[in-house]
Short mmCIF file of C-alpha atoms in Angstrom, two decimals:
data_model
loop_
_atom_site.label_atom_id
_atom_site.label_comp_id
_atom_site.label_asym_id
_atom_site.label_seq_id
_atom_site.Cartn_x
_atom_site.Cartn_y
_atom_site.Cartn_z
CA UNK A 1 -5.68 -27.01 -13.19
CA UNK A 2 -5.58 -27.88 -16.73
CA UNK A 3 -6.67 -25.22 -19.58
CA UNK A 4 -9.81 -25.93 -21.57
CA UNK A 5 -9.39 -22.49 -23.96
CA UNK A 6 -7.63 -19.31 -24.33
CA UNK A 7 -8.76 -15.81 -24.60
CA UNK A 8 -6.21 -14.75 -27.01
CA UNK A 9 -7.12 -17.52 -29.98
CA UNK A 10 -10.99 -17.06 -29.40
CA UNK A 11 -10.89 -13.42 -29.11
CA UNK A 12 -8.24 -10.95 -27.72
CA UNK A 13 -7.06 -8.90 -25.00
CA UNK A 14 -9.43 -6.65 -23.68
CA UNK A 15 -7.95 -3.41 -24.75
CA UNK A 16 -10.03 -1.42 -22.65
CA UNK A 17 -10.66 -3.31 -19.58
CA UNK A 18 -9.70 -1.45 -16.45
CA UNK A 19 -7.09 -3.35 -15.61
CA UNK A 20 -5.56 -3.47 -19.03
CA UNK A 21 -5.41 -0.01 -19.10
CA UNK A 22 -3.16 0.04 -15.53
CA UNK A 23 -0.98 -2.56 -17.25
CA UNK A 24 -0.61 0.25 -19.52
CA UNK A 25 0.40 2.59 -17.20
CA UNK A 26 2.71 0.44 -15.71
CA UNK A 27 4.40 0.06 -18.33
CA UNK A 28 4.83 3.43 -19.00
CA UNK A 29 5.93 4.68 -15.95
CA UNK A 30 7.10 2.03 -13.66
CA UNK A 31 10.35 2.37 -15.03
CA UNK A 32 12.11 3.72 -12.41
CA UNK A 33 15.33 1.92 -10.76
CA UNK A 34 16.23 1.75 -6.88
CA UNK A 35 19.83 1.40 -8.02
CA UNK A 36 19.53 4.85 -9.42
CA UNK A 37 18.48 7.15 -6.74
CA UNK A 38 21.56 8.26 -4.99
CA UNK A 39 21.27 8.88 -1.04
CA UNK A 40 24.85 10.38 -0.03
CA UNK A 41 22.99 13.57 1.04
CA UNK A 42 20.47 11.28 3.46
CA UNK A 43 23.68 9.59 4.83
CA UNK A 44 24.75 13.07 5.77
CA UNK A 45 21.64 14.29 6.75
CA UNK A 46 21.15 11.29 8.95
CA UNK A 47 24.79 11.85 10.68
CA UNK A 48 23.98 15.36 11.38
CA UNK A 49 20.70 14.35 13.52
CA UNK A 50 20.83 13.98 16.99
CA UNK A 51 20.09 10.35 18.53
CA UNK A 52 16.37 11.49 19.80
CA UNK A 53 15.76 12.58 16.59
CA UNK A 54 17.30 9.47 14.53
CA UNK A 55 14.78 7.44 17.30
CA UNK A 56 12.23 9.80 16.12
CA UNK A 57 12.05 8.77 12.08
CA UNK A 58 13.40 4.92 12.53
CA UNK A 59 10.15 3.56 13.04
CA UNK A 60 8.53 5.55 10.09
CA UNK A 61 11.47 3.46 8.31
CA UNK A 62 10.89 0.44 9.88
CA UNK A 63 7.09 0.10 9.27
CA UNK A 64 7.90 0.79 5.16
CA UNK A 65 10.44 -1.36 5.02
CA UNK A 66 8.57 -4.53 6.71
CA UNK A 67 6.06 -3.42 4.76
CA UNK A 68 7.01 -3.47 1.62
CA UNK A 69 8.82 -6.80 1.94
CA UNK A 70 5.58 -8.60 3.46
CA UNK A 71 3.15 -7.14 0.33
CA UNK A 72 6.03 -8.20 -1.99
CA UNK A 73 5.90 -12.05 -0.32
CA UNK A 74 2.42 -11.64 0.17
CA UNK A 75 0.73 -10.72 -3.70
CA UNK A 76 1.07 -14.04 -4.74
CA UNK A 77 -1.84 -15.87 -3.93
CA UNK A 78 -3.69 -12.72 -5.55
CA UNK A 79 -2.14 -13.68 -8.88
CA UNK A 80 -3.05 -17.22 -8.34
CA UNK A 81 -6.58 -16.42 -7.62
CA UNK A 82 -6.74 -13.99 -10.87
CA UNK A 83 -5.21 -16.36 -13.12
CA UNK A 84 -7.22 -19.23 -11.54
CA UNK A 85 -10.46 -17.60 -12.24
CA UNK A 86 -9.22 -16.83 -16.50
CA UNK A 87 -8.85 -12.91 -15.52
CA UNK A 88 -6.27 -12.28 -18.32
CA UNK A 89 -6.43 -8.39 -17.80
CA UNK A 90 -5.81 -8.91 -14.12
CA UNK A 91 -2.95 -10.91 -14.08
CA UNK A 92 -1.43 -8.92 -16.45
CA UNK A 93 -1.59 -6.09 -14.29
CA UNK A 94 -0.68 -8.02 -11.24
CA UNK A 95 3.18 -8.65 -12.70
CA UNK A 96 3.69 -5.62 -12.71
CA UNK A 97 2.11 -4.78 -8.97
CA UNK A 98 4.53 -7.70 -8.08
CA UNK A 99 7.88 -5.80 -9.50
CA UNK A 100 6.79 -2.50 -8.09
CA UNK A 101 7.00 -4.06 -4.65
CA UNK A 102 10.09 -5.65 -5.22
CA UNK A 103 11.45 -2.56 -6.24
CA UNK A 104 10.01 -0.69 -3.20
CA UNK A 105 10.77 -3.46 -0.83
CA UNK A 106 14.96 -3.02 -2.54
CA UNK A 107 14.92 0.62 -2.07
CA UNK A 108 14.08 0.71 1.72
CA UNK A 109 17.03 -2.06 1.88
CA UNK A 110 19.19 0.51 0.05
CA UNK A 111 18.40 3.34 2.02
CA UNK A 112 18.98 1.70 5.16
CA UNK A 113 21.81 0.65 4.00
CA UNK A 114 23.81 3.89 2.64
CA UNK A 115 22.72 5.72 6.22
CA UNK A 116 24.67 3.01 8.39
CA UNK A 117 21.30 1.40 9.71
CA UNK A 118 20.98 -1.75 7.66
CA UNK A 119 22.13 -4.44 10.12
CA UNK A 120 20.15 -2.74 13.12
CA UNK A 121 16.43 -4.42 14.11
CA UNK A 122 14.56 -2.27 13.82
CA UNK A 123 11.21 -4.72 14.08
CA UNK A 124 11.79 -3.43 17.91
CA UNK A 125 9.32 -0.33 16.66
CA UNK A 126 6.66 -2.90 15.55
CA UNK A 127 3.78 -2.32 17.40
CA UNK A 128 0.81 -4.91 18.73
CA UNK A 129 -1.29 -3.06 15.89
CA UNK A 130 1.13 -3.52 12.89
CA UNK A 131 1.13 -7.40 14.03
CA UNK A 132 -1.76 -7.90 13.95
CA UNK A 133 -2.27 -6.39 10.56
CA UNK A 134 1.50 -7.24 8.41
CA UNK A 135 2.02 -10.50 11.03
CA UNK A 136 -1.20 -12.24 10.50
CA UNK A 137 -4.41 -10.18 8.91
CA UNK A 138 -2.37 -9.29 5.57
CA UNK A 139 -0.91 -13.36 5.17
CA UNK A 140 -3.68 -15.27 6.64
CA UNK A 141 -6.37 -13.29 4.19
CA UNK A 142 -3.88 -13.62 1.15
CA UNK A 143 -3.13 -17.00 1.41
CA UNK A 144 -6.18 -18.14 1.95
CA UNK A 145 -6.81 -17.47 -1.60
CA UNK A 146 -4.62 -20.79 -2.48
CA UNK A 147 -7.91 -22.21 -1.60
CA UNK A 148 -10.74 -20.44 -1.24
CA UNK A 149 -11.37 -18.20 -4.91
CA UNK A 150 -15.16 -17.15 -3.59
CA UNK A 151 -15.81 -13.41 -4.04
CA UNK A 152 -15.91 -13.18 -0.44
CA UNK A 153 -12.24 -14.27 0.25
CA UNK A 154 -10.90 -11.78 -2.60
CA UNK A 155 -13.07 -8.83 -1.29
CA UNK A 156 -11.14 -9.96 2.28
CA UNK A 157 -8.08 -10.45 0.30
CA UNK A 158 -8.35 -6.68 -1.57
CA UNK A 159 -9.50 -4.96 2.19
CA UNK A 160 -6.56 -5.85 3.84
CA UNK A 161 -4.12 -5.56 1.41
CA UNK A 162 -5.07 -2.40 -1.26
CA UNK A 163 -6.98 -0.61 1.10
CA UNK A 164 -5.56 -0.46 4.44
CA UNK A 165 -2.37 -1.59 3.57
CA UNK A 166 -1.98 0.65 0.95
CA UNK A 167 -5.07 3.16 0.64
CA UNK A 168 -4.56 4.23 4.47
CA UNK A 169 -1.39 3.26 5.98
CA UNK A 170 1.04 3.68 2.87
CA UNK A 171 -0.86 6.82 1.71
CA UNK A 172 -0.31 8.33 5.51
CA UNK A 173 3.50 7.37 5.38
CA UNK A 174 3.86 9.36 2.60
CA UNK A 175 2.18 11.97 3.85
CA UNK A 176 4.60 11.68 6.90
CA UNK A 177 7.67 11.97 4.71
CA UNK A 178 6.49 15.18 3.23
CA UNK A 179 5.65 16.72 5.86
CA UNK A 180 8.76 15.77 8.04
CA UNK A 181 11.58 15.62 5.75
CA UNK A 182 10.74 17.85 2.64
CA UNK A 183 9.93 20.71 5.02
CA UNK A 184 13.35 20.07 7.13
CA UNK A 185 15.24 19.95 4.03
CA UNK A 186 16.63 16.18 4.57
CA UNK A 187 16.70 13.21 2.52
CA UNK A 188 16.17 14.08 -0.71
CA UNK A 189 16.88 10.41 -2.36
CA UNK A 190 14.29 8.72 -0.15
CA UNK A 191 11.81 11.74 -1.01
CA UNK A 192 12.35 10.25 -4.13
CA UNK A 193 11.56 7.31 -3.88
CA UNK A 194 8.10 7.79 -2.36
CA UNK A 195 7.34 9.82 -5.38
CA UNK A 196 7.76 6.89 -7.22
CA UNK A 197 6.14 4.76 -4.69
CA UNK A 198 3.03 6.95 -4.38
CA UNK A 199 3.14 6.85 -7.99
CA UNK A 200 2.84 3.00 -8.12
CA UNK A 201 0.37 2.64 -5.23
CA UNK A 202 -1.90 4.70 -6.69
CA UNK A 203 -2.12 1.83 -9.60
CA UNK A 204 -2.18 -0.47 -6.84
CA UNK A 205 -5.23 0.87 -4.50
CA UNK A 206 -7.14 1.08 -8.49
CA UNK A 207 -6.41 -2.60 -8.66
CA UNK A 208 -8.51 -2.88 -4.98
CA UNK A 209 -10.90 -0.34 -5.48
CA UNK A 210 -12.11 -2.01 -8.97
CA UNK A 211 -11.77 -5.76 -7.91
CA UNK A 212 -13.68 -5.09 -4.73
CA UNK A 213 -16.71 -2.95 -6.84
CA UNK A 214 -16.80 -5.55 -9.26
CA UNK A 215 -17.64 -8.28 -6.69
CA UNK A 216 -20.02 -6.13 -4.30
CA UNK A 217 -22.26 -4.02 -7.01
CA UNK A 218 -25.45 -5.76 -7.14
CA UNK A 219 -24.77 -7.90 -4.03
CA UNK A 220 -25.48 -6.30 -0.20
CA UNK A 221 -24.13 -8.93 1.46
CA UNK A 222 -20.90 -8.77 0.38
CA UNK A 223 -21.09 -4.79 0.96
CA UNK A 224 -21.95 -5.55 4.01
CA UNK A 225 -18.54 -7.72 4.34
CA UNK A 226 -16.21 -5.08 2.99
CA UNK A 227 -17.85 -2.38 5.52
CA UNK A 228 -17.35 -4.76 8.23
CA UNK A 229 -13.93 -5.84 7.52
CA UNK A 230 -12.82 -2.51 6.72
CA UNK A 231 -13.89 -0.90 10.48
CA UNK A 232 -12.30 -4.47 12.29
CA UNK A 233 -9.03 -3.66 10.56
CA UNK A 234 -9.44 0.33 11.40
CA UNK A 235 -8.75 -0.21 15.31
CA UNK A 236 -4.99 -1.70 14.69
CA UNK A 237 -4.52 0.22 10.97
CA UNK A 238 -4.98 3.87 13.29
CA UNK A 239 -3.20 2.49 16.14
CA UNK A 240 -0.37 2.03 14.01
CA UNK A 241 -0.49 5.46 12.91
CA UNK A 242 -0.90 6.60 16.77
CA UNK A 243 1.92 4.77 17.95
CA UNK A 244 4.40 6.46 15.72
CA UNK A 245 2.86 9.77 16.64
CA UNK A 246 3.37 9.17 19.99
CA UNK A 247 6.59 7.64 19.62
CA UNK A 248 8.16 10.48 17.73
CA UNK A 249 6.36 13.05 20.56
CA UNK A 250 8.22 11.05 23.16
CA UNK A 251 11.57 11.55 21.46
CA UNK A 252 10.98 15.32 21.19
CA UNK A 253 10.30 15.70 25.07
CA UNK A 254 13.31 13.91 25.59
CA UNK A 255 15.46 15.84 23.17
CA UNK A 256 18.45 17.56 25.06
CA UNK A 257 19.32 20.29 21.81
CA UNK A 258 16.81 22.14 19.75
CA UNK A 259 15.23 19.76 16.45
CA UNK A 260 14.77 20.73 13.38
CA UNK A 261 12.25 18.36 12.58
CA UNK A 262 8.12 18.62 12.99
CA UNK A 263 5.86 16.78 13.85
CA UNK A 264 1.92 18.08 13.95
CA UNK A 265 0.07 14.56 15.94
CA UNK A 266 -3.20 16.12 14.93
CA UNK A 267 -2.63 16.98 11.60
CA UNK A 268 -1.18 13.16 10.65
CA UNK A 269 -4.22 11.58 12.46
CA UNK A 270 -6.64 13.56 10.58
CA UNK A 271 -5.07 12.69 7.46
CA UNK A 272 -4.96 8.94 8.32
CA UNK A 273 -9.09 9.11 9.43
CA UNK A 274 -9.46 10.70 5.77
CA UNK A 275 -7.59 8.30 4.04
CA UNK A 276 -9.96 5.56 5.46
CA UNK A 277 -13.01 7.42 4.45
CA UNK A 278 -12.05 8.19 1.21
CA UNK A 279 -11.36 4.22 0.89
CA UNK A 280 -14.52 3.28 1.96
CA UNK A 281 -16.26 6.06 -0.42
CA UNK A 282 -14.26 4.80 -3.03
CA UNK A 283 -16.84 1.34 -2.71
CA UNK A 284 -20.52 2.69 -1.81
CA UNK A 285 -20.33 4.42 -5.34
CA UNK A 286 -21.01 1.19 -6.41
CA UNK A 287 -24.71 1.68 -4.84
CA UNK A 288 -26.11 3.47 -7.60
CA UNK A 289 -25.39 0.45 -9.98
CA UNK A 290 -27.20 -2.58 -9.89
CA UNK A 291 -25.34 -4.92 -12.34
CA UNK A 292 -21.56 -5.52 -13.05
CA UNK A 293 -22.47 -4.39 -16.70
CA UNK A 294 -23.15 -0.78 -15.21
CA UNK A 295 -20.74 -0.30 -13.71
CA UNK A 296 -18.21 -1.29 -16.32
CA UNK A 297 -20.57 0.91 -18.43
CA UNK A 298 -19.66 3.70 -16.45
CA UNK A 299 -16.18 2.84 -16.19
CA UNK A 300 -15.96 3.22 -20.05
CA UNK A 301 -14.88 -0.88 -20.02
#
C-alpha cells in the first residue's frame, strides 16, 4: 500500500473524534507499571490456602492470563485494518490498546510468578468453550482482517474481541476477583492490578462499542450480523463462565478444612447474562439514528 496524502498536511488531527479523545485518556492514565505492584502479601496469602482452595482460584488465573496474552498477539490485524482504511484517530488509539495488553498480559506472568505457580500448566483448566472462543473465534476473526477490511469482517472482528472478550468475559473476571478475594482479604497486589485493568478495558470495550455503531447505524443488515454473532458466541462465552463456577463448587465439596473463600454460582452468572445485555444495548442505540453524521452528532464528534 503506497500513500497518496496525509491528514496532518491537508488538515489535522481530529481533536474531537471519539477515538482521539480515548487516546487522550490513555495517555493520561495508562501509566501504570506491572513492575510496580508488589505481591509478597499474595505469595503469602496463596501459601496459607489449602490445595482445594488453590484448585479453586487457578483457573480464574489461568483464563486471564491466556487471555491477555492471546488479545495482546491478537490486536494486530485491528491496527492494520484501521491504518489501512486512513483512520488516523483510530490507530492512534489502538497503540495504546496494544501496550495496555502487554502490560496486562506481563502482570499475570508476574503474579504467577511471585506465588510459586509460574512454571505449572495451567491451560489444563481451559475448557471446550474458552477454545473455541481464545483458540480459534478470537484469531480466525482478527486475522482475517489482513485481508478482508469490509465493514462486515471488522463488526466480526470488534464482536469477538471488545465485546465478549472484553465487555462480558473480562468484565465478569473482575467481578470474580472482587467478590472472592477483596471480601476474603487476599491478594491485594493482583486486586490491583484489575483496577488498572478494568480501568483500561473500559477504553477498550469504547473502542468496540463506537467502531461497531459506526458501521451498523443506517445499515440493518449488518445489525442483523452483530446480533447474530453476538448470541453464536454467547453459548461458549457463558459456558466459560459456568465451568469455573462449577469448577470452584467442586473444590468446595471436596474441601477437607473449613474455606475462607465464597463463591455465590448464581450471583456470578447473573452478572455475566448482564454483562452481555448491556453489550448488546450498548449497539441498538444506534436505531434511533439513521446516518453516521447523527450519530457522531450526538456523540459531540
Amino acid at each position: 500500500m503506497v500513500h497518496e496524502s496525509f491528514q496532518t498536511v491537508k488538515g489535522q488531527i481530529n481533536w474531537d473524534h471519539p477515538m482521539y479523545r480515548l487516546y487522550e485518556k490513555a495517555k493520561r492514565n495508562g501509566r501504570w507499571n506491572p513492575a510496580d505492584i508488589d505481591f509478597s502479601q499474595d505469595k503469602e496469602d496463596y501459601n496459607r490456602l489449602h490445595l482445594e482452595e488453590r484448585i479453586s482460584i487457578l483457573p480464574l488465573i489461568s483464563s486471564f492470563s491466556a487471555g491477555e496474552e492471546a488479545v495482546t498477539l491478537d490486536i494486530l490485524p485491528m491496527i492494520h485494518v484501521m491504518a489501512r482504511l486512513g483512520w488516523l484517530e483510530d490507530t492512534m488509539f489502538l497503540t495504546t490498546f496494544l501496550h495496555d495488553e502487554a502490560k496486562h498480559t506481563e502482570m499475570f506472568s508476574r503474579w504467577q510468578q511471585a506465588v510459586g505457580v509460574g512454571d505449572i500448566d495451567l491451560s489444563v483448566f481451559h475448557s471446550d468453550s474458552y477454545k473455541r472462543i481464545f483458540y480459534e473465534a478470537l484469531p480466525e476473526s482478527m486475522e482475517r482482517l489482513y485481508t478482508d477490511d469490509s465493514p462486515e469482517a471488522i463488526i466480526r472482528a470488534a464482536t469477538v474481541y471488545n465485546m465478549i472478550v472484553e465487555g462480558v468475559l473480562a468484565e465478569s473476571g473482575y467481578y470474580s476477583f472482587r467478590q472472592i478475594f477483596k471480601k476474603a482479604g487476599l491478594f491485594p497486589g493482583i486486586l490491583q492490578g484489575i483496577d488498572y485493568l478494568n480501568m483500561d478495558e473500559g477504553r477498550h470495550i469504547q473502542f468496540g462499542i463506537y467502531t461497531i455503531q459506526r458501521l451498523v447505524v443506517g445499515h440493518d443488515d449488518r445489525f442483523r450480523l452483530f446480533h447474530e454473532y453476538m448470541d453464536e458466541l454467547w453459548e461458549h462465552a457463558f459456558g466459560v463462565v459456568n465451568y469455573l463456577i462449577n469448577l470452584a463448587e467442586e473444590q468446595q465439596k471436596l474441601a477437607t478444612a473449613p474455606t475462607i473463600l465464597e463463591f455465590h454460582p448464581d450471583m456470578m452468572r447473573d452478572y455475566a447474562v448482564k454483562q452481555f445485555e448491556i453489550r448488546k444495548s450498548k449497539i441498538d442505540r444506534v436505531k434511533k439514528y439513521d446516518s453516521l453524521s447523527e450519530l457522531e452528532a450526538a456523540l459531540g464528534s
